[in-house]
Amino acid sequence: MSTTSLPVPDRSPRLREALLAAAFTADGLLDLLGAPAYAALARSETVPALRATRGDSPLDTLVRLFLLQHPVPYERARAALPLAECVEDGWVSHDGDEVRATVDVRPYSGPEGQDWYIVSDLGCAVGGAGGIGSREEGVVLGVGGASTTLAGITVRTPVASALDVGTGSGIQALHASQHATRVTATDLNPRALDFTRLTLALSGVAPAELRQGSLYEPVGTETYDLIVSNPPFVISPGARLTYRDGGMGGDDLCRTLVQQTGDRLNEGGYAHFLANWQHVEGEEWQSRLSSWVPHGCDAWIVQREVQDVTQYAELWLRDSGDHRTDPAEYAARYDAWLDEFEARKTKGVGFGWITLRKSAAAAAGNPSVVIEEWPHAVEQPLGPAVEAHFARQDYLREQDDAALLAGHFTLAAEVVQEQVGLPGAEDPEHVVLRQNRGMRRATKVDAVGAGFAGVCDGTLPAGRILDAIAQLMNEDPVLLRDRTPQAIRLLVEEGFLEPVPSAG
């Protein structure tokens, strides 16, 4: 793996033309390799792709050269690339009759089918079960599951300014370039800023303003409409690897990043982070994260996974290839991780998403802070669902029970009802409402809740619907109106019911 000087982007449009002409794109790769070999690449298994690229087409050559990082014959490289320029600019090296890539160039499909390219260090495209196997300090990773997850949960409304903190190879800056007038990208590692410059140039998008430094230090007191960060969130003993280790004790880097965001967001602006957090003995993890939320911000925090400390240590020791070293060295590193966790009374580590939104209501002392655990499958991109979540919180903050009962609601699209019970039973044991979009939630409801949701088409106010249900079920309508608003509130909060805007 090389950490030598990087290519220069000045003539990248010519290289981009050659890549596109050869169909070296996400769709082109799938067509050439087939689904099994394409999926194997995501697991860092290259043998199927090598077998699929034994031809002599320009696409075969480019896949072997830039994606699989195998040397290719000089004449084949010359047929696929403006080779003299690529050698001069540093994209490839030429040794005798062989040409080798100096960087990893990976086709990446944008949200609207754009043909983009992520440029990173050789061998550092993320996705393999065995990790990248790198223990070099300055390496810059390519696209992986974490970066695509963050891109998917980000709200994509047009904004004037966006900031990518810890940009790495520039994936989040690349996405932001499509809906932000001005994009700023920062990283502690100057090599990462060089890779971001290459990624943006080879993808044919506008350049970003690049600044070196840690967290918000490079931007001072400037504020933004959108902030995104896939930070080096790994909780580790020391800061051995810049691309993953935070360099602060425990989860302090993630906490600091989140807490300092309030002063950098413009009114109505969003901030999206991936993070790890400690589960500390004698402390509720929800309380720990609640203390991170800055004043003036609403928050939605979703814990996607929890690992015990041994699983966590093993995951990241494999990521850096330590499991392939001398057994005694591996055991010593493993011990150091467990010593660190023991000293901090850490019994597990959570992973998830943190979204902040700057709001006037939060600034006035009435923030909406939702912290939940949701390990189930979701529908990406989730950005629209994130935006809808905060819109629902705004609505609910303004509605007392009387206003809820006077409101009109519709059942959200693609919500289905499931009845669970013994075969042949007259009545179900319980009824479940299930979403097939967004967070794909499921919630139990009683007969009143199921009946209420089923007739919500926006025409009648909630109170009138409850009165009709009370009459059908021989219940006291006053008591039913008293006890139901909380259930309505929950169905709205979780996205099963959508408020109908008032005509006035």
mmCIF file of C-alpha atoms in Angstrom, residues 149 153 300 302 304 353 374-382 385 436-441:
data_model
loop_
_atom_site.group_PDB
_atom_site.id
_atom_site.type_symbol
_atom_site.label_atom_id
_atom_site.label_comp_id
_atom_site.label_asym_id
_atom_site.label_seq_id
_atom_site.Cartn_x
_atom_site.Cartn_y
_atom_site.Cartn_z
ATOM 1 C CA THR A 149 -25.159 4.960 5.277
ATOM 2 C CA ILE A 153 -29.611 9.472 6.059
ATOM 3 C CA TRP A 300 -32.945 12.225 16.768
ATOM 4 C CA VAL A 302 -30.818 5.975 16.658
ATOM 5 C CA ARG A 304 -28.338 0.550 15.382
ATOM 6 C CA TRP A 353 -26.796 7.825 13.806
ATOM 7 C CA TRP A 374 -33.723 0.396 16.112
ATOM 8 C CA PRO A 375 -31.577 -2.540 14.901
ATOM 9 C CA HIS A 376 -34.016 -3.520 12.138
ATOM 10 C CA ALA A 377 -33.776 -3.000 8.389
ATOM 11 C CA VAL A 378 -34.647 0.443 7.010
ATOM 12 C CA GLU A 379 -35.236 1.791 3.522
ATOM 13 C CA GLN A 380 -32.388 3.917 2.203
ATOM 14 C CA PRO A 381 -32.116 6.730 1.303
ATOM 15 C CA LEU A 382 -33.635 7.739 4.620
ATOM 16 C CA ALA A 385 -37.894 10.180 6.465
ATOM 17 C CA ASN A 436 -43.090 -0.746 4.389
ATOM 18 C CA ARG A 437 -41.210 2.518 3.841
ATOM 19 C CA GLY A 438 -38.661 4.619 5.717
ATOM 20 C CA MET A 439 -37.877 3.194 9.158
ATOM 21 C CA ARG A 440 -40.210 0.230 8.509
ATOM 22 C CA ARG A 441 -41.621 0.410 12.009
#
